[in-house]
Amino acid sequence: EVQLVQSGAEVQKPGESLNISCRGSGYSFTNYWIGWVRQQPGKGLEWVGVIYPGDSDIRYSPSFQGQVTISADKSTSTAYLQWSSLKASDTGMYYCARRDGYKGQDYWGQGTLVTVSS
Amino acid sequence: DIQMTQSPSSLSASVGDRVTITCRASQAITNYVAWFQQRPGKAPKSLIFAASSLLDGVPSRFSGSGSGTDFTLTISSLQPDDVATYYCQQYNTYPGTFGQGTKVEIK
């Protein structure tokens, strides 16, 4: 069974760094893209970026380029979304999703709530 | 970036009604359009890929169609379990832009 399990909720202050994770299981982690999607409170879905763990090819949305860093660890089948300096506007739910080349995002993680507040 | 314009933003219909949600792309794209269901407080769930193919386990009352710039999600007979917000997404090119969402309620 394909599963994506994300790390727990985080509360951080502006300017702090943060790393959230998404562990895949039940499939070949290196053969599928893993993407990140943001949902700010009461808002719609926004595509952040994707990584192909097989060769670490990464694509960012222009809206998020330079604001976050996506990475993956093949040895632990885990993808990461990182911030070096959080802003209040980074507050939201972040979902990871497996991306199949034909089926698109077919499996989703449960989400990680990130709250940035002083 | 390709923009996906989804309509309506919300709708209210009775149980058993046929419901249609549309998504228009800002330029012609292949059929790499997906539809997602997000129930309140839950993660999105994938329903349809490649414009018209249902993922395993998705009830057959859901269907998708379209090509070029215009795509449609149809619920043939609305059920109480279908109360959710629905999103379209193009995954033809990066970034994989989403529509603004359609909130579906029961009248």
Short mmCIF file of C-alpha atoms in Angstrom, two decimals:
data_model
loop_
_atom_site.label_atom_id
_atom_site.label_comp_id
_atom_site.label_asym_id
_atom_site.label_seq_id
_atom_site.Cartn_x
_atom_site.Cartn_y
_atom_site.Cartn_z
CA GLU A 1 0.00 0.00 0.00
CA VAL A 2 1.38 3.38 -1.02
CA GLN A 3 1.67 5.74 1.96
CA LEU A 4 3.11 9.19 2.47
CA VAL A 5 3.55 10.08 6.13
CA GLN A 6 4.41 13.65 7.04
CA SER A 7 6.04 15.08 10.15
CA GLY A 8 3.98 16.74 12.86
CA ALA A 9 2.69 20.27 13.29
CA GLU A 10 5.21 23.04 13.90
CA VAL A 11 4.99 26.42 15.62
CA GLN A 12 7.91 28.70 14.88
CA LYS A 13 8.84 32.37 15.18
CA PRO A 14 9.58 34.64 12.21
CA GLY A 15 13.21 34.38 11.13
CA GLU A 16 13.63 30.83 12.40
CA SER A 17 14.54 27.89 10.18
CA LEU A 18 12.39 24.81 9.69
CA ASN A 19 12.53 21.45 8.01
CA ILE A 20 9.41 19.29 7.46
CA SER A 21 9.43 15.79 6.06
CA CYS A 22 7.44 13.30 4.01
CA ARG A 23 8.31 9.60 4.13
CA GLY A 24 7.16 7.36 1.31
CA SER A 25 6.51 3.65 1.58
CA GLY A 26 4.89 0.87 -0.43
CA TYR A 27 6.47 1.85 -3.74
CA SER A 28 9.85 2.54 -5.35
CA PHE A 29 10.68 5.97 -3.88
CA THR A 30 13.32 6.79 -6.50
CA ASN A 31 11.00 6.21 -9.47
CA TYR A 32 8.35 8.87 -8.78
CA TRP A 33 8.42 12.63 -8.35
CA ILE A 34 7.38 13.95 -4.92
CA GLY A 35 5.71 17.33 -4.87
CA TRP A 36 4.79 19.88 -2.19
CA VAL A 37 1.55 21.87 -2.11
CA ARG A 38 0.69 24.76 0.21
CA GLN A 39 -2.74 25.70 1.52
CA GLN A 40 -2.95 28.92 3.48
CA PRO A 41 -5.81 29.23 5.99
CA GLY A 42 -9.14 29.41 4.18
CA LYS A 43 -7.44 29.46 0.77
CA GLY A 44 -6.92 27.13 -2.19
CA LEU A 45 -4.07 24.84 -3.21
CA GLU A 46 -0.74 26.22 -4.45
CA TRP A 47 1.93 24.16 -6.15
CA VAL A 48 5.31 24.69 -4.45
CA GLY A 49 7.66 22.37 -6.33
CA VAL A 50 8.70 18.79 -7.01
CA ILE A 51 11.76 16.58 -6.72
CA TYR A 52 12.72 13.37 -8.49
CA PRO A 53 14.59 11.42 -5.81
CA GLY A 54 16.26 9.20 -8.40
CA ASP A 55 18.54 12.01 -9.61
CA SER A 56 17.52 14.96 -7.36
CA ASP A 57 16.09 16.92 -10.29
CA ILE A 58 14.04 19.74 -8.72
CA ARG A 59 11.47 22.14 -10.17
CA TYR A 60 10.13 25.11 -8.21
CA SER A 61 7.13 27.30 -8.82
CA PRO A 62 8.38 30.84 -9.59
CA SER A 63 6.32 31.99 -6.59
CA PHE A 64 8.37 29.82 -4.24
CA GLN A 65 11.80 29.84 -5.95
CA GLY A 66 14.35 31.16 -3.44
CA GLN A 67 11.84 31.01 -0.58
CA VAL A 68 12.07 27.27 0.16
CA THR A 69 14.42 24.36 -0.53
CA ILE A 70 13.26 20.90 -1.55
CA SER A 71 15.47 17.87 -1.02
CA ALA A 72 15.24 14.11 -0.68
CA ASP A 73 17.13 11.30 1.03
CA LYS A 74 16.95 8.08 -0.99
CA SER A 75 18.33 6.01 1.88
CA THR A 76 15.32 6.81 4.08
CA SER A 77 12.72 7.39 1.30
CA THR A 78 12.09 10.85 2.72
CA ALA A 79 11.49 14.19 1.02
CA TYR A 80 12.01 17.50 2.79
CA LEU A 81 10.75 21.06 2.54
CA GLN A 82 13.01 23.60 4.22
CA TRP A 83 12.93 27.26 5.14
CA SER A 84 16.01 29.21 6.25
CA SER A 85 14.09 32.22 7.54
CA LEU A 86 10.36 31.86 8.11
CA LYS A 87 7.84 34.63 7.56
CA ALA A 88 4.32 34.95 8.94
CA SER A 89 3.04 34.46 5.37
CA ASP A 90 4.52 30.93 5.37
CA THR A 91 1.76 29.90 7.78
CA GLY A 92 -0.36 27.14 6.28
CA MET A 93 -0.86 23.46 5.71
CA TYR A 94 1.75 21.79 3.56
CA TYR A 95 0.97 18.56 1.73
CA CYS A 96 3.34 16.22 -0.04
CA ALA A 97 2.05 14.15 -2.93
CA ARG A 98 3.47 11.48 -5.17
CA ARG A 99 3.49 12.52 -8.81
CA ASP A 100 3.05 9.90 -11.48
CA GLY A 101 4.01 11.04 -14.98
CA TYR A 102 0.64 10.03 -16.40
CA LYS A 103 -1.67 10.01 -13.38
CA GLY A 104 -0.41 13.23 -11.82
CA GLN A 105 -0.55 13.50 -8.04
CA ASP A 106 -2.13 10.19 -7.13
CA TYR A 107 -1.27 9.80 -3.43
CA TRP A 108 -1.18 12.50 -0.78
CA GLY A 109 0.30 12.85 2.68
CA GLN A 110 -1.87 13.85 5.62
CA GLY A 111 -0.44 17.37 5.76
CA THR A 112 1.85 19.31 8.10
CA LEU A 113 0.51 22.49 9.71
CA VAL A 114 3.16 25.21 9.93
CA THR A 115 2.35 28.22 12.12
CA VAL A 116 4.70 31.19 12.10
CA SER A 117 3.93 33.71 14.80
CA SER A 118 5.85 35.95 17.16
CA ASP B 1 2.47 30.00 -16.17
CA ILE B 2 -0.75 28.42 -17.37
CA GLN B 3 -3.75 29.77 -15.44
CA MET B 4 -6.70 27.51 -14.59
CA THR B 5 -9.99 29.36 -14.15
CA GLN B 6 -12.56 27.27 -12.32
CA SER B 7 -16.29 27.95 -12.05
CA PRO B 8 -18.51 28.27 -10.19
CA SER B 9 -16.74 29.14 -6.93
CA SER B 10 -19.56 27.51 -4.99
CA LEU B 11 -22.82 25.70 -5.62
CA SER B 12 -25.68 24.24 -3.66
CA ALA B 13 -27.63 21.29 -5.06
CA SER B 14 -30.04 18.63 -3.87
CA VAL B 15 -29.21 14.99 -3.27
CA GLY B 16 -29.54 13.18 -6.59
CA ASP B 17 -28.87 16.26 -8.72
CA ARG B 18 -26.36 16.30 -11.54
CA VAL B 19 -23.51 18.71 -10.76
CA THR B 20 -21.02 20.15 -13.25
CA ILE B 21 -17.83 22.08 -12.51
CA THR B 22 -15.74 23.61 -15.27
CA CYS B 23 -12.12 24.57 -15.60
CA ARG B 24 -10.68 26.69 -18.40
CA ALA B 25 -6.95 26.79 -19.16
CA SER B 26 -5.31 30.04 -20.30
CA GLN B 27 -3.83 28.19 -23.26
CA ALA B 28 -4.44 24.91 -25.01
CA ILE B 29 -2.95 22.03 -23.09
CA THR B 30 -2.82 18.29 -23.51
CA ASN B 31 -5.32 16.26 -21.51
CA TYR B 32 -3.01 16.31 -18.45
CA VAL B 33 -5.74 17.64 -16.17
CA ALA B 34 -6.56 16.20 -12.78
CA TRP B 35 -9.45 16.72 -10.36
CA PHE B 36 -9.23 16.52 -6.57
CA GLN B 37 -11.75 16.39 -3.75
CA GLN B 38 -10.97 18.01 -0.40
CA ARG B 39 -13.39 17.36 2.41
CA PRO B 40 -13.35 19.87 5.31
CA GLY B 41 -10.24 19.45 7.45
CA LYS B 42 -8.83 16.67 5.28
CA ALA B 43 -6.04 16.24 2.73
CA PRO B 44 -6.95 16.39 -0.94
CA LYS B 45 -7.94 13.13 -2.59
CA SER B 46 -7.25 12.43 -6.24
CA LEU B 47 -10.34 11.58 -8.30
CA ILE B 48 -9.53 11.89 -11.99
CA PHE B 49 -6.36 12.00 -14.08
CA ALA B 50 -5.71 12.60 -17.77
CA ALA B 51 -8.97 14.58 -17.93
CA SER B 52 -11.29 11.57 -17.91
CA SER B 53 -9.72 8.54 -16.17
CA LEU B 54 -10.97 7.59 -12.72
CA LEU B 55 -8.47 6.51 -10.10
CA ASP B 56 -9.09 3.14 -8.46
CA GLY B 57 -11.84 3.22 -5.86
CA VAL B 58 -13.46 6.45 -7.05
CA PRO B 59 -17.24 6.07 -7.36
CA SER B 60 -18.51 5.87 -10.91
CA ARG B 61 -20.84 8.85 -10.37
CA PHE B 62 -17.74 11.00 -10.89
CA SER B 63 -16.63 11.63 -14.45
CA GLY B 64 -14.35 14.00 -16.29
CA SER B 65 -14.21 15.26 -19.83
CA GLY B 66 -12.68 17.93 -22.00
CA SER B 67 -9.78 18.83 -24.24
CA GLY B 68 -7.88 21.86 -25.44
CA THR B 69 -8.73 24.57 -22.93
CA ASP B 70 -12.06 23.43 -21.45
CA PHE B 71 -12.45 20.64 -18.93
CA THR B 72 -15.38 19.43 -16.84
CA LEU B 73 -15.97 17.41 -13.69
CA THR B 74 -19.46 15.92 -13.40
CA ILE B 75 -21.12 14.26 -10.43
CA SER B 76 -24.05 12.38 -11.96
CA SER B 77 -26.07 12.01 -8.75
CA LEU B 78 -24.94 14.16 -5.84
CA GLN B 79 -24.60 12.33 -2.51
CA PRO B 80 -24.18 13.73 1.03
CA ASP B 81 -20.64 12.26 1.08
CA ASP B 82 -19.73 14.55 -1.85
CA VAL B 83 -19.83 17.72 0.26
CA ALA B 84 -16.32 19.08 -0.33
CA THR B 85 -14.26 21.56 -2.28
CA TYR B 86 -13.16 20.39 -5.71
CA TYR B 87 -10.01 21.54 -7.51
CA CYS B 88 -8.76 21.09 -11.04
CA GLN B 89 -5.05 21.09 -11.87
CA GLN B 90 -3.04 21.06 -15.05
CA TYR B 91 0.09 18.95 -14.88
CA ASN B 92 1.07 19.39 -18.50
CA THR B 93 3.81 21.89 -17.64
CA TYR B 94 5.53 23.16 -14.50
CA PRO B 95 4.30 24.73 -12.29
CA GLY B 96 1.27 22.49 -11.95
CA THR B 97 -1.30 25.20 -11.43
CA PHE B 98 -4.59 24.61 -9.62
CA GLY B 99 -7.98 26.15 -10.17
CA GLN B 100 -9.41 28.32 -7.39
CA GLY B 101 -11.73 25.58 -6.13
CA THR B 102 -15.49 24.95 -6.12
CA LYS B 103 -17.28 24.42 -2.82
CA VAL B 104 -20.15 21.96 -3.17
CA GLU B 105 -22.93 21.92 -0.58
CA ILE B 106 -26.23 20.10 -0.19
CA LYS B 107 -29.36 22.21 -0.49
#
